[in-house]
Coordinates of C-alpha atoms and ligand atoms in Angstrom, one line a residue:
M19 CA 242.8 271.0 108.3
S20 CA 242.4 273.8 105.8
R21 CA 243.3 273.6 102.1
A22 CA 243.4 276.4 99.6
V23 CA 243.6 275.8 95.8
V24 CA 244.9 278.6 93.5
L25 CA 244.0 278.1 89.8
G26 CA 246.7 279.5 87.5
G27 CA 250.4 279.9 88.3
G28 CA 251.1 283.2 86.6
L29 CA 252.3 286.1 88.7
A30 CA 249.0 286.7 90.4
G31 CA 248.6 283.0 91.2
V32 CA 252.1 282.5 92.5
L33 CA 251.9 285.6 94.8
T34 CA 248.5 284.6 96.0
A35 CA 249.7 281.1 96.9
T36 CA 252.7 282.6 98.8
V37 CA 250.3 284.7 100.9
L38 CA 247.9 281.8 101.5
A39 CA 250.8 279.5 102.6
G40 CA 251.0 281.5 105.8
H41 CA 247.3 280.8 106.6
A42 CA 246.1 277.5 105.1
D43 CA 247.5 274.1 106.2
E44 CA 247.9 273.1 102.6
V45 CA 248.1 275.2 99.5
V46 CA 247.9 273.7 96.0
L47 CA 248.9 275.7 92.9
V48 CA 247.2 274.4 89.7
E49 CA 249.0 275.4 86.5
G50 CA 248.0 274.3 83.0
D51 CA 251.5 274.7 81.7
R52 CA 254.9 273.1 82.5
Y53 CA 257.2 275.8 83.8
P54 CA 260.3 276.2 81.7
S55 CA 263.6 275.1 83.2
G56 CA 265.2 278.5 82.5
P57 CA 264.0 282.1 81.9
H58 CA 262.1 281.3 78.7
P59 CA 258.6 282.4 77.5
R60 CA 255.9 279.7 77.8
R61 CA 252.8 278.7 75.9
G62 CA 250.3 279.5 78.7
L63 CA 251.7 283.1 78.9
P64 CA 251.7 284.3 75.3
Q65 CA 252.4 287.9 76.5
S66 CA 255.7 286.7 77.9
H67 CA 257.3 287.4 74.5
H68 CA 256.5 291.1 74.9
S69 CA 258.0 294.0 77.0
H70 CA 257.0 293.8 80.6
V71 CA 258.2 296.6 83.0
L72 CA 257.5 296.5 86.7
V73 CA 256.6 300.0 87.9
A74 CA 257.7 301.3 91.3
G75 CA 254.4 300.6 93.1
G76 CA 254.6 297.0 92.0
A77 CA 258.3 296.6 92.8
R78 CA 257.6 297.8 96.3
A79 CA 254.7 295.4 96.7
L80 CA 256.7 292.5 95.4
D81 CA 259.5 293.3 97.8
A82 CA 257.0 293.5 100.7
L83 CA 255.7 290.0 99.7
L84 CA 259.1 288.4 98.9
P85 CA 261.8 290.5 100.5
G86 CA 264.9 290.9 98.3
T87 CA 263.2 290.1 95.0
V88 CA 264.0 293.4 93.4
D89 CA 267.7 293.0 94.3
A90 CA 267.6 289.5 93.0
L91 CA 266.2 290.8 89.7
L92 CA 268.9 293.4 89.4
A93 CA 271.6 290.8 90.3
N94 CA 270.3 288.7 87.4
G95 CA 270.6 291.5 84.9
A96 CA 267.4 293.5 85.2
H97 CA 267.8 297.3 84.9
L98 CA 266.3 300.1 87.1
R99 CA 265.4 303.3 85.3
G100 CA 264.2 306.4 87.0
L101 CA 261.2 308.2 85.5
P102 CA 261.8 310.5 83.8
G103 CA 265.4 310.8 85.0
D104 CA 266.8 307.7 83.2
A105 CA 264.3 307.8 80.3
L106 CA 264.1 309.4 76.9
I107 CA 260.4 310.1 76.6
Y108 CA 258.7 311.8 73.6
S109 CA 255.2 312.3 74.8
A110 CA 252.4 313.8 72.7
D111 CA 253.2 317.1 74.3
G112 CA 257.0 317.0 73.8
W113 CA 260.3 315.6 75.1
F114 CA 260.7 315.2 78.9
R115 CA 263.6 316.7 80.7
R116 CA 265.7 314.5 82.9
L117 CA 264.0 315.2 86.2
H118 CA 264.7 313.0 89.2
T119 CA 261.7 311.6 91.1
D120 CA 260.9 308.6 93.2
A121 CA 259.1 307.0 90.3
H122 CA 261.0 304.2 88.4
L123 CA 260.6 301.0 86.5
I124 CA 262.4 297.7 86.6
S125 CA 263.1 296.3 83.1
C126 CA 263.9 292.7 82.3
T127 CA 262.2 290.0 80.3
R128 CA 259.0 288.7 81.7
A129 CA 260.5 285.2 81.7
L130 CA 263.3 286.3 84.0
L131 CA 260.9 288.1 86.3
D132 CA 258.7 285.0 86.6
Q133 CA 261.7 282.7 87.2
V134 CA 263.2 284.8 90.0
V135 CA 259.7 285.2 91.6
R136 CA 258.9 281.5 91.3
R137 CA 262.3 280.4 92.8
R138 CA 261.7 282.6 95.8
A139 CA 258.0 281.9 96.2
L140 CA 257.9 278.2 95.5
G141 CA 261.4 277.1 96.4
G142 CA 260.5 276.6 100.1
G143 CA 258.2 273.7 99.6
D144 CA 255.2 275.2 101.4
I145 CA 253.2 275.2 98.2
E146 CA 252.3 272.0 96.3
V147 CA 252.6 272.8 92.6
W148 CA 250.6 270.7 90.1
E149 CA 252.0 271.6 86.6
D150 CA 250.3 270.4 83.4
T151 CA 247.0 270.4 85.3
R152 CA 244.0 272.2 83.9
A153 CA 241.2 273.6 86.1
L154 CA 237.8 272.6 84.5
G155 CA 235.2 274.0 86.9
L156 CA 234.0 274.7 90.4
I157 CA 232.3 272.2 92.8
G158 CA 229.7 273.5 95.2
D159 CA 226.6 275.7 95.0
E160 CA 225.6 279.3 95.2
A161 CA 226.3 279.4 98.9
R162 CA 229.7 277.7 99.2
I163 CA 232.5 276.3 97.1
T164 CA 233.6 272.9 98.2
G165 CA 236.1 271.9 95.5
V166 CA 237.4 272.2 92.0
A167 CA 237.4 269.8 89.0
V168 CA 240.9 269.4 87.4
S169 CA 242.5 267.2 84.8
R170 CA 246.1 266.2 85.5
Q171 CA 248.2 265.6 82.4
G172 CA 245.1 265.1 80.3
A173 CA 243.7 262.4 82.7
P174 CA 239.9 262.2 83.3
P175 CA 238.6 264.9 85.5
E176 CA 239.0 264.5 89.3
T177 CA 237.6 266.5 92.2
V178 CA 239.8 268.3 94.7
R179 CA 238.1 269.1 97.9
T180 CA 239.1 272.5 99.3
D181 CA 238.0 275.3 101.6
L182 CA 239.1 278.1 99.4
V183 CA 239.5 278.5 95.6
V184 CA 241.2 281.5 94.1
D185 CA 240.9 282.0 90.3
A186 CA 244.2 283.5 88.9
T187 CA 243.8 282.1 85.4
G188 CA 244.3 285.5 83.7
R189 CA 242.5 287.2 80.8
R190 CA 240.9 284.0 79.6
S191 CA 239.4 283.1 82.9
R192 CA 236.2 281.0 82.7
S193 CA 235.0 281.9 86.2
P194 CA 231.8 283.7 85.1
R195 CA 230.8 280.5 83.2
W196 CA 231.9 278.2 86.1
L197 CA 229.9 280.2 88.6
A198 CA 226.8 280.0 86.4
E199 CA 227.2 276.2 86.2
I200 CA 226.9 275.9 89.9
G201 CA 223.9 278.3 90.1
A202 CA 225.7 281.4 91.4
G203 CA 224.7 284.8 90.1
D204 CA 225.8 286.5 86.9
V205 CA 229.0 288.5 86.8
E206 CA 228.7 292.0 85.2
E207 CA 231.5 292.7 82.7
V208 CA 232.7 295.8 81.0
S209 CA 235.0 295.8 78.0
V210 CA 236.6 298.8 76.5
A211 CA 238.3 297.9 73.3
T212 CA 241.6 299.6 72.3
G213 CA 242.2 297.9 69.0
L214 CA 245.9 298.3 69.9
A215 CA 248.2 295.8 68.2
Y216 CA 251.7 294.9 69.6
A217 CA 254.7 293.6 67.7
T218 CA 257.9 292.8 69.7
R219 CA 261.4 291.7 68.9
L220 CA 264.5 291.1 71.0
Y221 CA 267.9 292.4 69.9
Q222 CA 271.5 291.8 71.0
A223 CA 272.7 295.3 71.8
P224 CA 276.1 296.7 70.9
G225 CA 278.3 296.2 73.9
D226 CA 279.0 299.8 74.9
L227 CA 275.3 300.9 74.8
A228 CA 273.6 297.7 76.0
A229 CA 273.3 298.6 79.7
T230 CA 273.8 302.4 79.6
I231 CA 270.8 303.1 77.4
P232 CA 267.9 305.0 78.9
A233 CA 264.4 303.5 78.7
I234 CA 263.0 304.9 75.4
M235 CA 259.4 305.7 74.9
L236 CA 257.9 307.3 71.8
H237 CA 254.3 308.0 72.4
P238 CA 251.8 308.6 69.6
G239 CA 251.2 312.2 68.8
V240 CA 247.7 313.8 69.0
E241 CA 246.5 313.6 65.5
K242 CA 242.7 313.3 65.6
G243 CA 241.4 310.6 63.3
R244 CA 244.8 309.1 62.6
P245 CA 246.0 305.7 64.1
A246 CA 248.0 306.1 67.3
R247 CA 251.5 304.6 66.6
G248 CA 254.3 304.3 69.1
A249 CA 257.4 302.4 70.3
T250 CA 259.4 301.5 73.3
L251 CA 262.9 300.2 73.7
F252 CA 264.0 298.8 77.1
P253 CA 267.3 297.3 78.1
V254 CA 266.8 293.8 79.5
E255 CA 269.2 291.1 80.9
D256 CA 272.1 289.6 78.9
G257 CA 273.0 292.7 77.0
R258 CA 269.7 292.6 75.1
W259 CA 267.1 295.2 74.2
I260 CA 263.4 294.6 73.8
V261 CA 261.6 296.7 71.2
T262 CA 257.8 296.9 71.1
L263 CA 255.9 298.7 68.3
T264 CA 252.3 299.5 68.8
G265 CA 249.5 300.8 66.6
T266 CA 245.7 301.2 66.6
P267 CA 243.5 300.1 63.7
G268 CA 244.9 301.2 60.3
G269 CA 248.3 301.6 62.0
E270 CA 249.1 298.1 63.2
P271 CA 252.9 297.3 63.3
P272 CA 253.8 294.7 60.7
T273 CA 255.5 291.4 61.8
D274 CA 257.7 290.9 58.8
E275 CA 261.3 292.0 59.0
Q276 CA 261.2 294.8 56.5
G277 CA 257.8 296.1 57.6
F278 CA 258.8 296.1 61.3
T279 CA 261.9 298.2 60.5
A280 CA 260.0 300.6 58.2
F281 CA 257.3 301.1 60.8
A282 CA 259.9 302.1 63.5
R283 CA 261.5 304.5 61.0
S284 CA 258.2 306.1 60.2
L285 CA 257.5 307.1 63.8
R286 CA 257.6 310.7 65.1
H287 CA 261.3 310.3 65.7
P288 CA 263.7 307.7 64.2
I289 CA 265.7 307.0 67.4
V290 CA 264.3 303.5 68.0
A291 CA 264.9 302.6 64.3
D292 CA 268.5 304.0 64.5
L293 CA 269.2 301.8 67.5
M294 CA 267.6 298.8 66.0
A295 CA 269.9 299.2 63.0
E296 CA 272.9 299.1 65.3
A297 CA 271.8 295.9 67.1
T298 CA 271.4 292.2 66.0
P299 CA 267.9 290.8 65.9
L300 CA 267.3 287.7 68.0
G301 CA 264.4 285.6 66.8
V302 CA 261.2 286.6 65.0
V303 CA 258.8 289.5 65.5
R304 CA 256.0 288.4 67.8
P305 CA 252.5 289.9 67.4
Y306 CA 249.9 290.3 70.2
R307 CA 246.3 291.7 69.9
D308 CA 244.3 290.9 73.0
T309 CA 244.7 294.3 74.5
V310 CA 241.1 295.1 75.5
N311 CA 240.5 296.6 78.9
R312 CA 238.2 294.1 80.6
R313 CA 236.7 294.3 84.1
R314 CA 234.6 291.6 85.7
F315 CA 232.7 293.0 88.7
F316 CA 233.0 289.9 90.9
E317 CA 232.6 292.2 93.9
R318 CA 229.1 293.1 92.8
A319 CA 228.0 289.4 92.2
R320 CA 226.6 287.0 94.8
L321 CA 229.8 285.0 95.2
P322 CA 229.7 281.7 97.0
A323 CA 231.8 281.6 100.2
G324 CA 235.2 280.1 99.7
F325 CA 235.8 281.8 96.3
A326 CA 237.8 284.8 95.1
V327 CA 239.3 286.1 91.8
V328 CA 242.6 287.9 91.5
G329 CA 244.8 289.4 88.8
D330 CA 243.8 289.7 85.1
A331 CA 240.9 287.3 85.7
A332 CA 239.1 290.1 87.4
V333 CA 240.6 293.3 86.0
A334 CA 242.8 293.3 82.9
V335 CA 243.9 296.7 81.5
N336 CA 245.4 297.6 78.2
P337 CA 249.0 296.5 78.5
I338 CA 250.3 299.8 77.2
H339 CA 249.8 301.1 80.8
S340 CA 252.3 298.5 82.3
H341 CA 250.2 297.9 85.4
G342 CA 249.0 294.3 85.4
M343 CA 252.0 292.7 87.3
S344 CA 252.0 295.6 89.8
V345 CA 248.3 295.3 90.4
A346 CA 248.7 291.5 90.9
A347 CA 251.4 292.2 93.6
L348 CA 249.3 295.0 95.2
G349 CA 246.3 292.6 95.2
A350 CA 248.4 289.9 96.9
L351 CA 249.4 292.4 99.6
R352 CA 245.8 293.3 100.1
L353 CA 244.9 289.6 100.5
R354 CA 247.6 289.3 103.1
E355 CA 246.0 292.2 105.0
E356 CA 242.6 290.7 104.8
L357 CA 243.8 287.3 106.0
A358 CA 245.7 288.9 108.9
R359 CA 242.4 290.6 109.9
H360 CA 239.9 287.7 109.4
G361 CA 241.9 284.5 109.1
I362 CA 240.8 282.0 106.5
G363 CA 237.3 281.6 108.1
P364 CA 233.9 282.6 106.8
S365 CA 234.2 286.3 107.7
L366 CA 237.0 286.6 105.2
F367 CA 234.7 286.3 102.2
T368 CA 232.2 289.1 103.0
R369 CA 234.5 291.8 101.9
L370 CA 237.5 290.1 100.3
Q371 CA 236.5 290.6 96.7
A372 CA 235.6 294.3 97.3
A373 CA 239.0 294.8 98.9
L374 CA 240.7 293.2 95.9
A375 CA 238.7 295.3 93.5
A376 CA 239.6 298.5 95.4
E377 CA 243.2 297.7 94.8
A378 CA 242.7 297.4 91.1
E379 CA 240.4 300.5 90.9
R380 CA 243.0 303.3 90.3
S381 CA 244.7 301.3 87.5
W382 CA 241.4 300.6 85.9
R383 CA 240.3 304.2 86.1
M384 CA 243.5 305.5 84.8
A385 CA 243.5 303.1 81.8
I386 CA 239.9 303.9 80.9
E387 CA 240.4 307.7 81.2
Q388 CA 243.6 307.7 79.2
D389 CA 242.3 305.3 76.5
T390 CA 239.2 307.4 76.1
E391 CA 241.1 310.7 76.0
Q392 CA 243.5 309.2 73.3
D393 CA 240.5 308.2 71.2
T394 CA 241.9 308.5 67.6
G395 CA 238.5 308.8 66.1
Q396 CA 238.8 305.4 64.6
D397 CA 236.6 302.5 65.3
T398 CA 239.0 301.0 67.7
G399 CA 237.7 297.4 67.6
Q400 CA 234.3 297.5 69.2
D401 CA 233.6 294.2 67.5
T402 CA 236.3 292.6 69.6
A403 CA 234.5 293.8 72.7
R404 CA 231.1 292.7 71.5
A405 CA 232.4 289.3 70.6
G406 CA 232.9 288.7 74.4
K407 CA 229.4 289.7 75.3
R408 CA 227.5 287.3 77.5
T409 CA 224.5 287.4 79.8
G410 CA 224.9 289.9 82.6
E411 CA 227.7 291.8 80.8
R412 CA 227.8 295.4 79.8
T413 CA 230.0 296.3 76.9
R414 CA 231.1 299.9 76.5
D415 CA 230.3 301.2 73.0
R416 CA 232.4 304.2 72.1
A417 CA 230.5 304.9 68.9
A418 CA 227.3 305.2 71.0
E419 CA 229.1 307.4 73.5
R420 CA 230.1 309.8 70.7
D421 CA 226.4 309.9 69.7
T422 CA 225.1 310.5 73.2
G423 CA 227.9 312.6 74.4
R424 CA 228.5 310.2 77.3
S425 CA 231.8 308.7 78.2
G426 CA 234.2 307.8 81.0
C427 CA 234.0 304.9 83.4
D428 CA 231.1 306.6 85.1
G429 CA 229.0 307.4 82.0
A430 CA 229.1 311.1 82.9
P431 CA 228.2 313.5 80.1
R432 CA 231.2 314.4 77.9
R433 CA 231.5 318.0 76.8
E434 CA 234.2 319.1 74.3
P435 CA 236.6 321.6 76.0
N436 CA 236.5 325.2 74.8
A437 CA 239.5 327.1 73.5
F438 CA 240.4 328.5 77.0
E439 CA 240.2 325.0 78.6
R440 CA 242.3 323.5 75.8
E441 CA 245.0 326.2 76.3
I442 CA 245.1 325.5 80.1
R443 CA 245.3 321.7 79.4
T444 CA 248.2 322.2 76.9
R445 CA 250.1 324.5 79.3
L446 CA 249.7 322.0 82.1
A447 CA 250.7 319.1 79.9
Q448 CA 253.8 320.9 78.6
A449 CA 254.7 322.1 82.1
K450 CA 255.0 318.6 83.4
L451 CA 257.8 318.0 80.9
S452 CA 260.0 320.5 82.8
S453 CA 258.5 321.0 86.3
P454 CA 260.1 318.6 88.8
R455 CA 257.0 318.8 91.1
L456 CA 254.4 318.2 88.3
A457 CA 256.6 315.4 86.8
A458 CA 256.9 313.8 90.3
D459 CA 253.1 313.9 90.7
F460 CA 252.5 312.5 87.2
F461 CA 255.0 309.7 87.4
G462 CA 254.0 308.9 91.0
V463 CA 250.5 308.2 89.9
Q464 CA 251.5 306.4 86.7
T465 CA 253.8 304.1 88.6
L466 CA 251.2 303.4 91.3
I467 CA 253.3 304.9 94.2
S468 CA 250.8 307.7 94.8
A469 CA 247.0 307.3 94.8
D470 CA 246.3 310.7 93.2
A471 CA 248.3 313.6 91.9
A472 CA 249.1 315.8 94.9
T473 CA 247.8 318.7 92.9
D474 CA 250.4 321.2 94.0
R475 CA 248.3 324.3 93.5
S476 CA 251.1 326.8 93.9
E477 CA 253.1 325.0 91.2
I478 CA 250.0 324.9 88.9
A479 CA 249.5 328.7 89.5
R480 CA 253.2 329.3 88.7
V481 CA 253.2 327.4 85.4
L482 CA 249.9 328.9 84.3
T483 CA 250.8 332.5 85.0
G484 CA 254.6 332.4 84.3
R485 CA 256.5 332.3 81.1
P486 CA 256.3 328.7 79.7
E487 CA 259.6 326.8 79.7
P488 CA 260.8 326.3 76.2
L489 CA 260.2 322.8 74.8
L490 CA 263.3 320.7 74.2
T491 CA 264.2 319.8 70.6
A492 CA 264.9 316.2 69.9
E493 CA 268.7 316.8 69.8
E494 CA 268.5 318.6 73.2
A495 CA 266.5 315.7 74.7
I496 CA 269.0 313.1 73.4
A497 CA 271.9 315.2 74.6
Q498 CA 270.7 314.8 78.2
H499 CA 271.8 311.1 78.0
P500 CA 275.6 311.2 77.5
A501 CA 276.0 307.5 76.4
L502 CA 273.2 307.9 73.8
A503 CA 274.5 311.3 72.6
A504 CA 278.0 310.0 72.2
W505 CA 276.8 307.0 70.2
R506 CA 274.8 309.3 67.9
R507 CA 277.8 311.6 67.4
T508 CA 280.0 308.6 66.4
R509 CA 277.3 307.1 64.2
F510 CA 276.4 310.2 62.3
T511 CA 280.0 311.4 62.0
A512 CA 280.8 308.0 60.5
A513 CA 277.8 308.2 58.2
T514 CA 278.7 311.6 56.9
G515 CA 282.5 311.3 57.1
Ligands
FAD7 C1 251.3 292.2 75.6 C2 251.2 292.4 77.1 C3 252.2 293.2 77.7 C4 252.1 293.5 79.1 N1 253.0 294.3 79.6 C5 253.0 294.6 81.0 C6 253.9 295.4 81.6 O1 254.8 296.0 80.9 N2 253.9 295.6 82.9 C7 252.9 295.0 83.7 O2 252.9 295.2 84.9 N3 252.0 294.2 83.1 C8 252.0 293.9 81.8 N4 251.1 293.1 81.2 C9 250.1 292.5 82.1 C10 250.6 291.2 82.7 O3 251.0 290.3 81.7 C11 249.5 290.5 83.6 O4 248.8 291.5 84.3 C12 250.2 289.6 84.6 O5 250.8 288.6 83.9 C13 249.3 289.1 85.7 O6 248.4 288.3 85.2 P1 247.8 287.0 85.9 O7 248.8 286.3 86.7 O8 246.5 287.4 86.5 O9 247.5 286.1 84.6 P2 248.5 285.4 83.6 O10 249.8 286.1 83.7 O11 247.8 285.4 82.3 O12 248.6 284.0 84.2 C14 247.5 283.1 84.1 C15 248.1 281.7 84.3 O13 247.0 280.8 84.4 C16 247.3 279.6 83.7 N5 246.0 279.0 83.3 C17 245.1 279.6 82.4 N6 244.0 278.8 82.4 C18 244.2 277.8 83.2 C19 243.4 276.6 83.6 N7 242.2 276.4 83.1 N8 243.9 275.7 84.4 C20 245.2 275.9 85.0 N9 246.0 277.0 84.6 C21 245.5 277.9 83.8 C22 248.2 280.1 82.5 O14 249.0 279.1 82.0 C23 249.0 281.2 83.2 O15 250.1 280.6 83.8 C24 251.1 292.9 79.8 C25 250.1 292.1 79.3 C26 250.2 291.9 77.9 C27 249.1 291.0 77.3

């Protein structure tokens, strides 16, 4: 009789348990928290107070794992927004036109998403769920895991015998330490600090705009040496909006009422502040700071058989990229493929961790490349990264990179682009605001539905040699969204009339 134990019942853990239920005779899901009775944030998931959008690649993976989940989310009040068709996006290069592509996102509160997924995944009774139970360590040796130590409801530790342990305990996973305690090898770790601070608040939206509003994203501009400050506003269930303000060191969003509002108003465009003024705040402003990109290379370590790591416990990227839940779903799909190929026997473990890492690779690379590119010239919190340093880890030091001219995830030399290269880069970046093909490429990659930009050479040649499309003004960009434009007309006519 085979038994699998999954540690951590967040999204990665629940989906992993679902996949394992088709292969192990018994699956136990160990969760330190008690799940809330309704769609409410919980203590073990502090990020559940903040905006969580599920991008298209993750939505497809979730539906492949638990068919009908996306429809269930939409039926429970989640919103689907095409990218950039149903979004008002002010990027560093300008406002996007409303182009229709396959890329999209699903927007609802994290609590609703978790509740819908849990009901479908755990409702069948195939998985035994131990709530209020903390994982304390691994049992076994460097060759093989034979169990885990847990404490149920604060009781003294007990040992649970098992053939397979999957760590899904998230960003604060203790697996490197647990592995060291049983004599297994060190786990190499890389952290790339962002210094990014979040502040989030929910609002009851005005009735007519609540569900018709586009997804709104105000990205930071490119002002070298200045903090990068931005905002998002997404519609969520029950006629609410979730507003998240972000800023790098020196530009962190305040968490007091007045400061939060003033920050939104001081951004590159006041649209988010104007909408906040029209809505009713619900609850307090919630801060969040643990946004470091952190990767633990379990696939390079000598892991004991019977052990694997999934989700944020292995690869956690800066949440601004909105990838973590999707990577968790894609990782669970990959686990399902590996189990179909090898079963739950010993041959599963020779390549499993590498296969899971491959699934997270493109999200990791994208996050690191973009976070490096958007370097504001500030010290973006290297101390945070250094604080996590342990034996066997490497921590990326961006100050040193600036000195040595090396950067990127591969440590390749970095050369400043010359004027011609900068011009090409700007032309391409601005072209994606109006070229349907370039936008489809861009959002396809960002939402994890395509592996790489298809690099449509003829389109690139066209935009580089042709006359550039004029950039939209803010008013033109807003006018593309009739409900938003009508609301602004009424509001500003009322204000001036
Ligand atoms: C501020 C913020 C915003 C984000 N926004 C997005 C977004 O827009 N889109 C997106 O796709 N992703 C987003 N993410 C990422 C997303 O939250 C995670 O990637 C996702 O939750 C999957 O994580 P996980 O299941 O691996 O870990 P978690 O969600 O952290 O779950 C870990 C679980 O393990 C439990 N646990 C921890 N330790 C123990 C223990 N010792 N014993 C038992 N149980 C334990 C916890 O209670 C928790 O339930 C965001 C993250 C943050 C921080």
